[in-house]
Coordinates of C-alpha atoms and ligand atoms in Angstrom, one line a residue:
M1 CA 1.8 -9.9 19.4
K2 CA 0.1 -6.5 20.6
A3 CA 0.2 -5.2 16.6
L4 CA -1.8 -8.0 15.7
R5 CA -4.7 -7.4 18.0
Y6 CA -5.5 -4.2 15.8
L7 CA -7.1 -6.9 13.8
N8 CA -9.1 -8.8 16.2
K9 CA -12.2 -6.1 15.2
Y10 CA -11.6 -7.5 11.5
F11 CA -12.0 -11.3 13.1
F12 CA -14.7 -10.3 15.0
K13 CA -16.8 -9.0 11.7
Y14 CA -15.6 -12.1 9.6
R15 CA -16.6 -14.6 12.6
Y16 CA -19.2 -16.3 10.9
L17 CA -16.5 -17.8 7.8
L18 CA -13.8 -18.2 11.1
L19 CA -16.1 -20.2 13.4
A20 CA -17.3 -22.1 10.2
G21 CA -13.6 -22.6 9.2
V22 CA -12.6 -23.9 12.9
F23 CA -15.8 -26.3 12.6
F24 CA -14.2 -27.7 9.0
I25 CA -11.3 -28.3 10.3
I26 CA -12.1 -30.3 13.2
C27 CA -14.1 -32.9 10.6
S28 CA -11.0 -32.7 8.3
N29 CA -9.0 -33.7 10.9
I30 CA -11.4 -36.6 12.3
F31 CA -11.3 -38.3 8.7
A32 CA -7.9 -38.0 8.7
I33 CA -6.9 -39.5 12.4
L34 CA -10.0 -42.6 10.9
V35 CA -7.1 -43.6 8.5
A36 CA -4.8 -45.2 11.4
P37 CA -7.1 -47.2 13.3
I38 CA -8.5 -48.9 9.8
V39 CA -5.1 -49.7 9.0
R40 CA -4.5 -51.3 12.0
T41 CA -7.9 -52.7 12.3
A42 CA -7.3 -54.4 8.7
I43 CA -3.7 -55.9 9.3
D44 CA -4.7 -57.2 12.6
T45 CA -8.1 -59.0 11.5
M46 CA -5.9 -60.2 8.3
A47 CA -3.2 -61.8 10.5
D48 CA -5.8 -63.3 13.2
D49 CA -7.4 -64.5 10.2
I50 CA -4.0 -66.6 8.9
K51 CA -3.2 -67.4 12.3
T52 CA -6.8 -68.9 12.6
Y53 CA -7.4 -70.7 9.4
S54 CA -3.8 -72.3 9.3
L55 CA -4.8 -73.7 12.6
L56 CA -7.9 -75.2 10.6
S57 CA -5.9 -76.2 8.1
I58 CA -8.6 -74.9 5.3
D59 CA -7.9 -74.1 1.7
R60 CA -5.0 -72.1 0.8
A61 CA -7.1 -70.7 -1.8
F62 CA -10.1 -70.0 -0.1
L63 CA -7.8 -68.0 2.6
L64 CA -6.1 -65.8 -0.2
S65 CA -9.3 -64.9 -1.5
H66 CA -11.0 -64.3 1.8
I67 CA -7.6 -62.2 2.7
G68 CA -8.0 -60.4 -0.7
K69 CA -12.2 -59.2 0.1
L70 CA -10.6 -58.0 3.6
A71 CA -8.0 -55.5 1.4
L72 CA -10.5 -54.5 -0.6
F73 CA -12.8 -53.8 2.3
F74 CA -10.7 -51.7 3.9
G75 CA -8.6 -50.1 1.3
A76 CA -12.2 -48.4 0.4
L77 CA -12.8 -47.2 3.6
V78 CA -9.3 -45.5 3.6
L79 CA -9.6 -43.9 0.2
A80 CA -13.8 -42.9 1.7
S81 CA -12.1 -41.3 4.1
A82 CA -9.6 -39.6 3.0
L83 CA -12.1 -38.3 0.5
V84 CA -14.4 -36.7 2.9
K85 CA -11.6 -35.4 4.8
G86 CA -10.6 -33.6 1.0
V87 CA -14.1 -32.2 0.8
F88 CA -13.6 -30.4 4.3
M89 CA -10.4 -29.1 3.8
Y90 CA -11.7 -27.7 0.8
F91 CA -14.7 -26.2 2.6
M92 CA -11.6 -25.2 5.6
R93 CA -9.9 -23.3 2.9
Q94 CA -12.7 -21.7 0.9
T95 CA -13.4 -20.1 4.7
I96 CA -10.3 -19.8 6.6
I97 CA -8.4 -18.2 3.2
V98 CA -11.8 -16.2 2.3
M99 CA -11.7 -14.8 6.0
S100 CA -8.1 -13.9 4.9
R101 CA -8.6 -12.7 1.6
N102 CA -12.0 -9.8 2.5
I103 CA -9.7 -8.4 5.8
E104 CA -6.9 -8.3 3.4
Y105 CA -9.5 -6.0 1.2
D106 CA -11.0 -3.8 4.3
L107 CA -7.5 -3.3 5.4
K108 CA -6.0 -1.9 2.3
N109 CA -9.2 -0.1 2.0
E110 CA -8.8 1.4 5.7
V111 CA -5.1 2.5 4.6
F112 CA -6.0 4.3 1.7
E113 CA -8.8 6.1 3.0
H114 CA -6.4 7.0 5.9
Y115 CA -3.8 8.6 3.3
Q116 CA -6.4 10.5 1.6
K117 CA -7.1 11.9 5.0
L118 CA -3.4 13.0 5.4
G119 CA -2.1 16.4 4.7
A120 CA 0.6 17.9 2.8
A121 CA 3.1 18.1 5.4
F122 CA 2.5 14.1 6.7
Y123 CA 3.3 13.9 2.4
S124 CA 6.5 15.9 2.5
S125 CA 8.2 13.9 5.5
N126 CA 7.4 10.4 3.5
Y127 CA 8.5 8.7 1.1
T128 CA 6.4 7.6 -1.5
G129 CA 7.8 4.1 -2.2
D130 CA 7.2 3.8 1.7
L131 CA 3.9 4.4 1.6
M132 CA 3.2 2.0 -1.1
N133 CA 5.1 -0.7 0.5
R134 CA 2.8 -0.3 3.6
I135 CA -0.3 -0.7 1.2
S136 CA 0.9 -3.5 -0.8
E137 CA 3.7 -5.5 0.8
D138 CA 3.0 -5.1 4.4
V139 CA -0.5 -6.3 3.9
S140 CA 0.3 -8.6 2.1
R141 CA 2.5 -10.3 4.8
V142 CA -0.5 -9.3 7.7
R143 CA -2.8 -11.7 5.5
M144 CA -0.4 -14.4 5.6
Y145 CA -0.6 -14.2 9.4
L146 CA -4.4 -13.9 9.1
G147 CA -5.0 -17.1 6.4
P148 CA -2.4 -19.5 6.3
A149 CA -1.1 -19.0 9.5
V150 CA -4.3 -18.9 11.6
M151 CA -5.3 -21.7 9.6
Y152 CA -2.4 -24.0 10.4
T153 CA -2.2 -22.9 14.2
I154 CA -6.2 -24.0 14.5
N155 CA -5.5 -27.2 12.3
M156 CA -2.2 -28.2 14.8
F157 CA -4.3 -27.6 17.3
F158 CA -7.0 -29.7 17.1
L159 CA -4.6 -32.5 15.5
F160 CA -2.3 -32.4 17.9
V161 CA -5.2 -33.1 21.0
L162 CA -6.7 -35.6 18.7
V163 CA -4.0 -37.6 17.6
I164 CA -2.4 -37.3 20.9
S165 CA -5.0 -38.5 23.1
V166 CA -5.6 -41.6 20.8
M167 CA -1.9 -42.3 21.1
V168 CA -1.9 -42.0 24.6
S169 CA -5.1 -44.0 25.1
I170 CA -3.3 -47.0 23.3
N171 CA 0.1 -46.7 25.0
P172 CA 1.5 -43.8 26.8
R173 CA 5.3 -45.0 27.2
I174 CA 6.0 -45.7 23.5
T175 CA 4.1 -42.9 22.7
L176 CA 6.4 -40.7 24.4
L177 CA 9.3 -42.4 23.4
V178 CA 8.1 -41.9 19.6
L179 CA 7.6 -37.8 20.0
L180 CA 10.8 -37.1 21.0
P181 CA 12.5 -36.0 17.9
L182 CA 9.6 -33.8 17.2
P183 CA 10.1 -31.3 19.1
I184 CA 13.8 -31.1 18.0
L185 CA 12.5 -31.0 14.5
S186 CA 10.6 -28.0 15.7
V187 CA 12.8 -26.0 17.3
T188 CA 15.0 -26.4 14.3
I189 CA 13.0 -25.7 11.3
Y190 CA 12.4 -22.0 13.1
F191 CA 16.3 -21.3 13.4
I192 CA 16.5 -22.4 10.0
S193 CA 13.3 -20.6 8.6
E194 CA 14.5 -17.2 10.4
V195 CA 18.0 -17.3 8.7
I196 CA 15.6 -17.8 5.3
N197 CA 13.7 -14.7 6.2
K198 CA 16.7 -12.8 6.8
R199 CA 18.1 -13.5 3.6
S200 CA 15.1 -13.2 1.9
D201 CA 14.4 -9.6 3.1
F202 CA 17.8 -8.6 2.6
L203 CA 17.3 -9.9 -1.1
Q204 CA 14.2 -8.4 -1.3
Q205 CA 15.2 -4.8 -0.3
K206 CA 18.3 -5.5 -2.9
L207 CA 15.7 -6.2 -5.7
S208 CA 13.7 -3.4 -5.0
N209 CA 17.0 -0.7 -5.5
I210 CA 17.7 -2.6 -8.6
T211 CA 14.3 -2.3 -9.9
T212 CA 14.8 1.5 -8.8
F213 CA 18.2 1.6 -10.8
T214 CA 16.4 0.3 -13.8
Q215 CA 13.5 2.4 -13.6
E216 CA 15.6 5.6 -13.4
A217 CA 17.5 3.9 -16.3
F218 CA 14.9 4.1 -18.2
S219 CA 13.1 6.9 -17.0
G220 CA 16.5 8.7 -17.5
I221 CA 17.5 7.2 -20.9
R222 CA 17.8 10.3 -22.7
V223 CA 19.8 11.7 -20.6
I224 CA 22.1 9.0 -19.9
K225 CA 22.2 8.9 -23.7
S226 CA 23.0 12.4 -24.4
F227 CA 25.9 12.4 -21.7
A228 CA 27.2 9.4 -23.2
V229 CA 27.2 7.4 -19.9
E230 CA 25.9 3.9 -20.8
K231 CA 29.1 2.2 -20.1
W232 CA 28.7 3.6 -16.6
F233 CA 25.3 2.9 -16.0
R234 CA 26.0 -0.8 -17.3
K235 CA 29.0 -1.5 -15.4
A236 CA 26.9 -0.4 -12.2
F237 CA 23.8 -2.5 -13.0
E238 CA 26.1 -5.4 -13.8
N239 CA 27.5 -5.0 -9.7
E240 CA 23.9 -4.8 -8.4
T241 CA 23.1 -8.0 -10.1
E242 CA 26.2 -9.8 -9.8
E243 CA 25.8 -9.1 -5.7
Y244 CA 22.3 -10.2 -5.8
R245 CA 23.2 -13.6 -7.7
K246 CA 25.9 -14.1 -4.6
R247 CA 23.3 -13.5 -2.4
Y248 CA 20.9 -15.5 -3.8
L249 CA 22.3 -18.5 -3.8
E250 CA 23.8 -18.4 -0.1
L251 CA 20.0 -18.9 0.4
V252 CA 19.8 -21.6 -1.9
K253 CA 22.5 -23.3 -0.1
V254 CA 20.1 -22.8 3.2
N255 CA 16.8 -23.8 1.4
A256 CA 18.6 -26.9 0.2
L257 CA 19.4 -27.9 3.9
F258 CA 15.7 -27.9 4.8
F259 CA 13.9 -31.0 3.5
P260 CA 16.9 -33.4 4.1
M261 CA 16.5 -32.1 7.9
I262 CA 12.8 -32.4 8.5
L263 CA 12.8 -35.6 6.1
A264 CA 15.9 -37.3 8.1
L265 CA 14.1 -36.6 12.1
V266 CA 11.2 -38.0 10.3
G267 CA 12.9 -41.0 9.4
L268 CA 14.2 -41.4 13.0
S269 CA 10.7 -41.1 14.6
V270 CA 9.7 -44.0 12.4
I271 CA 12.3 -46.2 13.0
I272 CA 12.1 -45.4 17.0
T273 CA 8.2 -46.4 16.5
I274 CA 9.3 -49.6 15.0
Y275 CA 12.2 -50.8 16.7
V276 CA 10.5 -49.7 20.2
G277 CA 7.0 -51.3 18.7
G278 CA 8.7 -54.1 17.9
K279 CA 9.9 -55.1 21.3
E280 CA 6.4 -54.7 22.9
V281 CA 5.0 -56.9 19.9
I282 CA 7.8 -59.6 21.1
N283 CA 6.3 -58.8 24.9
G284 CA 2.8 -59.0 23.6
T285 CA 1.6 -55.5 24.8
F286 CA 1.6 -53.8 21.0
S287 CA -0.2 -55.4 18.0
F288 CA 1.7 -55.6 14.3
G289 CA -1.5 -53.1 13.4
N290 CA -0.5 -51.1 16.3
I291 CA 2.6 -50.7 15.2
A292 CA 1.4 -49.4 11.4
E293 CA -1.1 -47.3 13.0
Y294 CA 1.9 -45.2 15.0
V295 CA 3.6 -45.1 12.2
I296 CA 0.7 -43.1 10.6
Y297 CA 0.0 -40.7 13.7
V298 CA 4.4 -40.0 13.5
N299 CA 3.7 -38.7 9.8
M300 CA 0.5 -37.0 10.5
L301 CA 2.1 -35.3 13.4
T302 CA 5.5 -34.5 11.1
W303 CA 4.0 -31.7 9.3
P304 CA 2.0 -30.6 11.5
V305 CA 5.3 -29.8 14.0
A306 CA 7.4 -28.6 10.9
S307 CA 5.3 -25.9 10.5
V308 CA 5.5 -24.2 13.9
G309 CA 8.8 -23.0 13.1
W310 CA 7.2 -21.5 9.9
V311 CA 3.9 -20.3 11.1
T312 CA 5.6 -18.6 14.2
S313 CA 8.2 -16.3 12.0
L314 CA 5.0 -15.8 9.7
V315 CA 3.4 -14.1 12.6
Q316 CA 6.8 -12.3 13.5
R317 CA 7.0 -10.9 9.7
A318 CA 3.1 -10.2 10.4
E319 CA 3.6 -8.4 13.5
A320 CA 6.6 -6.3 12.5
S321 CA 4.5 -5.2 9.0
Q322 CA 1.4 -4.8 11.2
A323 CA 3.3 -2.0 13.5
R324 CA 4.3 -0.2 10.4
I325 CA 0.7 0.1 9.3
N326 CA -0.6 1.2 13.0
E327 CA 2.3 3.4 12.6
F328 CA 0.1 5.4 9.8
L329 CA -3.0 4.6 10.9
Q330 CA -2.1 6.2 14.6
T331 CA -1.1 9.6 12.8
E332 CA -3.1 11.7 13.2
P333 CA -4.5 13.8 10.7
D334 CA -3.0 17.6 10.0
K335 CA -5.4 20.3 12.3
V336 CA -6.0 21.8 9.0
E337 CA -7.9 18.5 8.0
G338 CA -10.8 19.1 10.6
G339 CA -13.4 21.8 10.6
V340 CA -17.0 21.3 10.0
Q341 CA -18.5 24.5 10.4
D342 CA -21.0 26.1 7.4
F343 CA -20.9 28.7 5.7
S344 CA -21.0 30.9 2.5
F345 CA -18.5 33.7 1.0
S346 CA -20.1 37.0 1.3
D347 CA -17.4 39.7 1.7
S348 CA -13.7 39.0 2.1
I349 CA -10.7 36.8 2.5
E350 CA -8.2 37.9 5.1
F351 CA -4.7 37.7 6.3
R352 CA -4.5 38.5 10.0
N353 CA -0.3 38.7 11.0
V354 CA -0.2 35.5 9.7
S355 CA 3.1 33.7 9.8
F356 CA 4.7 30.6 9.1
R357 CA 7.6 27.7 9.0
Y358 CA 7.2 24.3 7.1
K359 CA 9.5 22.4 9.9
A360 CA 9.6 23.7 13.2
D361 CA 13.2 24.1 13.3
H362 CA 13.6 25.7 10.0
S363 CA 13.3 29.9 9.8
D364 CA 9.9 31.7 9.3
V365 CA 8.8 31.6 5.4
L366 CA 6.5 33.8 5.9
K367 CA 6.5 36.5 8.3
H368 CA 3.3 38.9 10.0
I369 CA 1.4 38.9 6.9
D370 CA -1.9 41.4 6.9
L371 CA -3.9 41.3 3.5
R372 CA -7.5 41.6 3.2
I373 CA -9.1 40.6 -0.5
P374 CA -12.8 41.9 -0.9
K375 CA -14.7 39.4 -2.6
G376 CA -15.2 39.5 -6.0
T377 CA -11.6 41.7 -6.3
T378 CA -8.2 40.3 -8.0
L379 CA -5.1 40.5 -6.1
G380 CA -1.8 40.1 -7.8
I381 CA 1.0 38.9 -5.5
I382 CA 4.0 39.2 -7.2
G383 CA 8.2 38.7 -5.6
T384 CA 11.6 36.8 -6.7
T385 CA 12.0 33.5 -6.6
G386 CA 11.5 31.9 -3.0
S387 CA 9.7 35.3 -1.5
G388 CA 6.6 32.7 -0.4
K389 CA 4.0 33.2 -3.2
S390 CA 3.3 29.7 -3.3
T391 CA 3.3 29.1 0.4
L392 CA 0.7 31.8 0.8
A393 CA -1.4 30.0 -2.1
R394 CA -1.0 27.0 0.0
L395 CA -1.9 28.1 3.2
L396 CA -4.8 29.7 1.5
L397 CA -6.0 26.4 0.3
R398 CA -5.3 24.9 3.5
S399 CA -2.6 22.7 2.6
Y400 CA -0.8 23.9 5.7
A401 CA -2.2 25.5 9.3
P402 CA -0.6 28.8 9.8
T403 CA 2.3 28.6 12.6
E404 CA 1.1 31.7 14.2
G405 CA -2.1 34.1 13.4
Q406 CA -4.9 33.4 11.6
I407 CA -6.9 33.5 7.7
C408 CA -10.2 34.4 8.0
L409 CA -13.6 34.3 5.6
D410 CA -15.8 36.5 6.3
G411 CA -14.4 36.8 9.9
S412 CA -14.0 33.3 10.7
D413 CA -10.8 31.1 11.4
I414 CA -11.0 29.0 7.9
Q415 CA -9.6 26.1 9.9
Q416 CA -13.0 25.8 11.5
L417 CA -14.8 25.6 8.4
N418 CA -15.9 22.2 6.8
L419 CA -13.0 21.1 4.8
Q420 CA -14.8 19.4 1.7
A421 CA -16.8 22.9 1.5
Y422 CA -14.3 25.2 1.6
R423 CA -11.9 23.9 -1.2
K424 CA -15.1 23.7 -3.4
L425 CA -14.8 27.3 -3.2
F426 CA -11.4 27.4 -5.2
G427 CA -10.3 26.7 -8.6
Y428 CA -6.7 26.2 -7.8
V429 CA -3.6 26.5 -10.3
P430 CA -0.4 25.0 -8.5
Q431 CA 2.8 26.1 -9.6
D432 CA 3.8 22.1 -9.7
I433 CA 1.3 20.8 -11.8
F434 CA 0.4 17.5 -12.1
L435 CA -2.0 16.0 -14.9
F436 CA -3.1 12.4 -14.4
S437 CA -2.6 9.4 -16.7
D438 CA -5.8 9.9 -18.4
T439 CA -7.4 11.5 -21.5
I440 CA -7.4 15.4 -21.6
A441 CA -11.2 15.4 -21.4
N442 CA -10.8 13.7 -18.3
N443 CA -8.1 15.7 -16.8
I444 CA -10.0 19.0 -17.6
K445 CA -13.3 17.5 -16.0
F446 CA -11.3 16.2 -12.6
G447 CA -12.6 18.8 -10.7
V448 CA -16.3 18.8 -11.6
A449 CA -18.3 16.4 -9.7
Q450 CA -18.4 13.4 -10.8
G451 CA -16.3 14.5 -14.0
D452 CA -20.1 15.8 -15.0
L453 CA -19.2 18.1 -17.8
D454 CA -20.2 17.7 -21.4
Q455 CA -18.0 18.3 -24.4
T456 CA -19.1 21.8 -25.1
S457 CA -18.3 23.0 -21.7
V458 CA -15.2 21.3 -21.6
E459 CA -14.0 22.7 -25.2
R460 CA -15.1 26.8 -24.1
F461 CA -12.7 26.4 -20.7
A462 CA -10.2 24.9 -23.2
A463 CA -10.4 27.7 -25.3
I464 CA -10.8 30.8 -22.4
A465 CA -7.3 28.7 -21.6
D466 CA -6.1 29.2 -25.1
V467 CA -5.2 25.3 -25.3
H468 CA -8.1 24.4 -27.9
N469 CA -6.4 24.8 -31.0
D470 CA -3.3 22.6 -29.3
I471 CA -5.3 20.3 -28.6
L472 CA -7.1 19.5 -31.5
G473 CA -3.7 19.2 -33.3
F474 CA -3.1 15.5 -31.5
P475 CA -4.1 12.4 -32.8
K476 CA -7.2 12.2 -31.1
A477 CA -8.1 15.7 -29.9
Y478 CA -9.4 15.8 -26.2
Q479 CA -9.5 11.8 -26.3
T480 CA -5.5 11.8 -26.4
L481 CA -3.9 9.8 -23.5
L482 CA -1.6 12.1 -21.0
G483 CA 1.2 10.8 -19.3
E484 CA 3.7 7.9 -19.4
R485 CA 1.8 5.9 -22.3
G486 CA 0.3 8.9 -24.3
I487 CA 1.8 12.3 -25.3
S488 CA 3.9 14.4 -23.1
L489 CA 3.0 17.8 -22.8
S490 CA 5.3 21.1 -23.0
G491 CA 5.4 23.5 -19.8
G492 CA 3.4 25.8 -21.4
Q493 CA 0.8 23.6 -22.9
K494 CA 0.6 21.7 -18.8
Q495 CA -0.1 25.3 -17.3
R496 CA -2.9 26.1 -20.1
V497 CA -4.4 22.1 -19.1
A498 CA -4.4 22.9 -15.8
I499 CA -5.8 26.5 -16.2
A500 CA -8.9 24.8 -18.3
R501 CA -9.1 22.5 -15.3
A502 CA -9.1 24.7 -12.4
L503 CA -11.7 27.0 -14.5
A504 CA -13.8 23.8 -15.3
R505 CA -15.2 23.6 -11.2
E506 CA -16.6 27.5 -12.0
P507 CA -15.2 28.6 -8.8
E508 CA -15.9 31.3 -6.6
V509 CA -12.2 32.0 -5.7
L510 CA -9.5 31.5 -8.7
V511 CA -6.0 31.3 -7.2
L512 CA -3.3 30.7 -9.8
D513 CA 0.3 30.5 -9.2
D514 CA 3.0 31.1 -11.6
C515 CA 1.0 29.4 -14.1
L516 CA 1.8 31.5 -17.0
S517 CA 5.2 31.2 -16.4
A518 CA 6.0 28.8 -19.1
V519 CA 4.1 30.4 -22.4
D520 CA 5.4 33.0 -24.2
T521 CA 4.1 36.5 -23.7
S522 CA 1.6 36.9 -27.0
T523 CA -0.3 33.5 -25.6
E524 CA -0.5 35.4 -22.3
A525 CA -1.9 38.1 -23.6
R526 CA -4.5 36.2 -25.5
I527 CA -5.1 34.2 -22.5
K528 CA -5.1 37.8 -19.9
H529 CA -8.2 38.9 -22.3
N530 CA -10.1 35.9 -22.7
L531 CA -9.8 35.3 -18.7
K532 CA -10.7 39.3 -18.3
P533 CA -14.8 38.3 -18.7
V534 CA -14.5 35.3 -16.6
M535 CA -12.6 37.3 -13.8
E536 CA -15.1 40.0 -14.0
N537 CA -17.0 38.7 -10.9
K538 CA -14.9 36.6 -9.1
T539 CA -12.6 36.5 -6.7
S540 CA -9.3 35.9 -8.4
I541 CA -5.5 35.9 -7.0
V542 CA -2.5 36.1 -9.4
I543 CA 0.7 35.2 -8.6
S544 CA 4.0 35.5 -10.7
H545 CA 7.6 37.2 -10.6
R546 CA 6.4 39.0 -13.9
V547 CA 4.7 42.4 -14.3
S548 CA 3.1 42.1 -17.2
S549 CA 0.2 39.2 -15.4
M550 CA -0.2 42.2 -12.5
E551 CA -2.2 44.2 -15.5
N552 CA -5.9 43.2 -14.7
C553 CA -5.6 43.3 -11.0
D554 CA -7.1 45.7 -8.4
L555 CA -4.7 44.9 -5.6
V556 CA -0.8 44.6 -5.8
V557 CA 1.3 43.4 -3.1
V558 CA 5.1 42.9 -3.7
M559 CA 6.6 40.2 -1.6
D560 CA 10.0 39.8 -0.9
K561 CA 11.4 37.3 1.7
G562 CA 8.2 36.6 2.9
Q563 CA 7.1 40.0 3.6
I564 CA 5.1 42.4 2.1
V565 CA 7.0 45.1 1.5
E566 CA 5.1 47.3 -1.0
S567 CA 1.1 47.5 -2.2
G568 CA -1.1 49.1 -3.7
S569 CA -2.6 49.4 -7.9
I570 CA -0.1 49.5 -10.2
Q571 CA -0.2 53.2 -11.1
E572 CA 0.4 53.6 -6.9
L573 CA 3.5 50.9 -7.5
L574 CA 5.1 52.5 -10.2
R575 CA 4.9 56.1 -8.7
A576 CA 6.5 54.8 -5.8
E577 CA 9.6 54.1 -7.7
G578 CA 10.2 51.0 -5.0
L579 CA 10.9 47.3 -5.7
F580 CA 8.1 47.2 -8.5
A581 CA 9.3 49.7 -10.3
R582 CA 12.6 48.3 -10.6
M583 CA 11.3 45.0 -11.4
A584 CA 8.9 46.4 -13.9
E585 CA 11.5 48.9 -15.9
M586 CA 14.1 45.9 -15.9
Q587 CA 11.2 43.0 -17.2
Q588 CA 10.3 45.9 -19.6
Q589 CA 14.0 46.2 -21.1
E590 CA 13.9 42.4 -21.3
E591 CA 10.7 42.0 -23.3
G592 CA 10.4 44.8 -25.0
I593 CA 6.8 45.8 -23.9
S594 CA 5.1 47.8 -21.9
V595 CA 2.8 47.1 -18.4
E596 CA 0.1 50.1 -19.1
Ligands
LIG1 N1 7.7 21.6 1.4 C1 8.2 22.8 2.0 N2 9.4 22.4 2.5 C2 9.7 23.2 3.3 N3 10.7 24.7 3.0 C3 9.5 25.0 1.9 C4 8.7 23.9 1.1 N4 8.3 24.9 -0.2 C5 9.1 25.9 -0.1 N5 9.7 26.2 0.5 C6 10.7 27.3 1.3 O1 10.1 28.6 1.1 C7 10.6 29.4 0.7 C8 9.3 30.6 -0.2 O2 9.1 29.1 -0.8 P1 7.8 29.5 -2.2 O3 6.5 29.8 -1.2 O4 8.0 28.8 -3.1 O5 8.3 31.0 -3.0 P2 7.8 31.5 -4.0 O6 6.5 30.9 -4.4 O7 7.2 32.9 -4.0 O8 8.9 31.2 -4.9 C9 11.2 29.0 -0.2 O9 12.8 29.3 0.6 C10 11.6 27.8 0.1 O10 12.8 27.0 -0.1
LIG2 MG1 6.3 29.7 -6.5

C-alpha cells in the first residue's frame, strides 16, 4: 500500500466529497437493513394473528381481508425503504465516483505536466508507448482504487458492522453457523480473480502487440505492397490473432466458473439458515420471521463478501500502477531544466572546453570544443555526417548539458539562466523536423506566443523561406491540414515550413541545422538570398555538410569526429588547403557550382 499513499493528498483535497460519500453510504445501509426486520415483523404478526383468530374461530373471509391489509401495509414499508436506500445510493455514487473522476483528472494533469518538464535524455531512454500507458492505462487502474474499491470497502465495513451486530443481538450461535461459508467464498473469489487478472493482463499485452502490428501494417502498407509481402503479413497476423483467441477462451472458462461458485456458496448459507433456524423454531427460541430475516441478512452479506476478493485484486493492481506512476513522477528533471537567473544577450556566446557524451558509457561525441560567437555574426559549422554538428546545436539549445566545460552567454553559464527566457532567444530548425497535425498556418505560428501572428506576417515568413508559392498550390492554401489526415509534404517543403516557423519567432539567434539538405541548389540559392537581409543584424548559426551553405558566414568552423579541426573565413580556409578545401573541391565537381 506504500505507493498508493501518494494519493492521500488528493483524498485530502476532495475530503468533503469523501465525507459526504461516507455519510450517504451509512444512510443507504441503514435503509437497506431495515427491510429485514420489516419482513420479520410482517411474518410474525401474520402468524400470530392467524393463530389468535383461529382460536376465536372468526369468519374466514374477515381473516383473509385482515391478512391482505397487513401484507399491503408491510409491502408498502419495504418498498418505501428500498426507495430511500436507492436515493442514498445515488448520492453515494455521485460523491465517491465523482471524487475518483476528479482525482483521475488531476493525476493525469500532474503526470502530463511532469512529462513536459523532463528533458531530452529522459525521452531518449523511454519508449513512447510506455509513457502513454502511464497516463492512460495506469491512471485508469488507479481510478478503480479511488472509486469502486474505496466505495465498496467503506460500504462493506458499515454493512458488516450493522448487519452482524443486529444478527448477534438476535442469536449469536445461529449467526456464527450461518456466516461460516462466507470467508470461504471470499478467499475463493480472491484466487479466482487473481487467475482472471493474470490472464487478462496477458491478453491486454497480446492485444497491444496486435494493435502495434496492425498499425505498422497500415503505415507501411506502401512498402508492404511494393515488396509483395502481403501474404506473409496476413499469415503473421493470423498467427497473432489465433493465439489471442486461444488465450481468450481460457479466460472464458475461468469466468464461467465464477458465478456458479458464488451462487453455490450463497445457497449453502441459506440452507444452513433454514435448517438450523427451523430446529430453533421447534425449540421455541427463534420465530418464523427470524428465519426470513436471516435469509435476507445472509443475502445482503454475500455481495460484499464476494467483493472482498475483487476489491483486493483491484487494490493490488492499482498499487502496481501507482508505483509505476510514482517512478516517473520522481524522475528529477535534468539539470539543464533548472536555472532562474534573468539576463539579456548583448555580447557573445562562448563554448569553453566543451566535451559531451550521450550516455556515461558511450564515447565522447564532442571533444574540447572552444568557440566564440560574437553577437550579430553568422557562424557556419561544416563537417561530415556524425561529426557532432547537431549535438553541438542541441547543447546550445540546452536539450542536454555538457559533460565537461561550459557554454556561456555574455560570460554566464547558460545552465544558470532562466530556461524559458533562454529558449525564447532562439529560432531553431532541427535536423529531424517535426510538424504537427494542424494547418500550415498554425504550424508556422507555432512558436509565437499564443499564435499571435497575422496572416500577412505568416505569408511574409513563408515567402522568405521560399515556400509561399508551394503553399498556395495546396487545396486550402494556408489552411491545408498536415499530417495523417491531411497532406504530406516533401522533405524540402517540410524544411522550408520549419524555417518559416523559426523565423516567425523573430528570434535573436537563428540556428539552422542542415535545414536545406533536401532542397535543390537553385532553391537553396533563393533562400540564402532571402535570408541575407533577415540575418543581417542577427546572430545565426548555419550547420551543413554543404560548402555552398557557408556562403554568408563570417566565420566557418570545420568539424571532424567531434573536434574543431579548422576555422576561419571561407577564403582563409580555401587557402589553407585542408579538409574544407578538399570538401569544396569535391562538391564543386559534383554539383558544378562555384562557392565564391
Ligand atoms: N540521442 C543520441 N544518443 C546517442 N548517440 C547519439 C544521439 N544522437 C547522435 N548520437 C551520436 O553522436 C554522434 C554525432 O551525431 P550528430 O551530432 O547527429 O552528428 P552530425 O549532426 O554532425 O551528423 C554520432 O556518432 C551519433 O551516432
Ligand atoms: Mg546532424
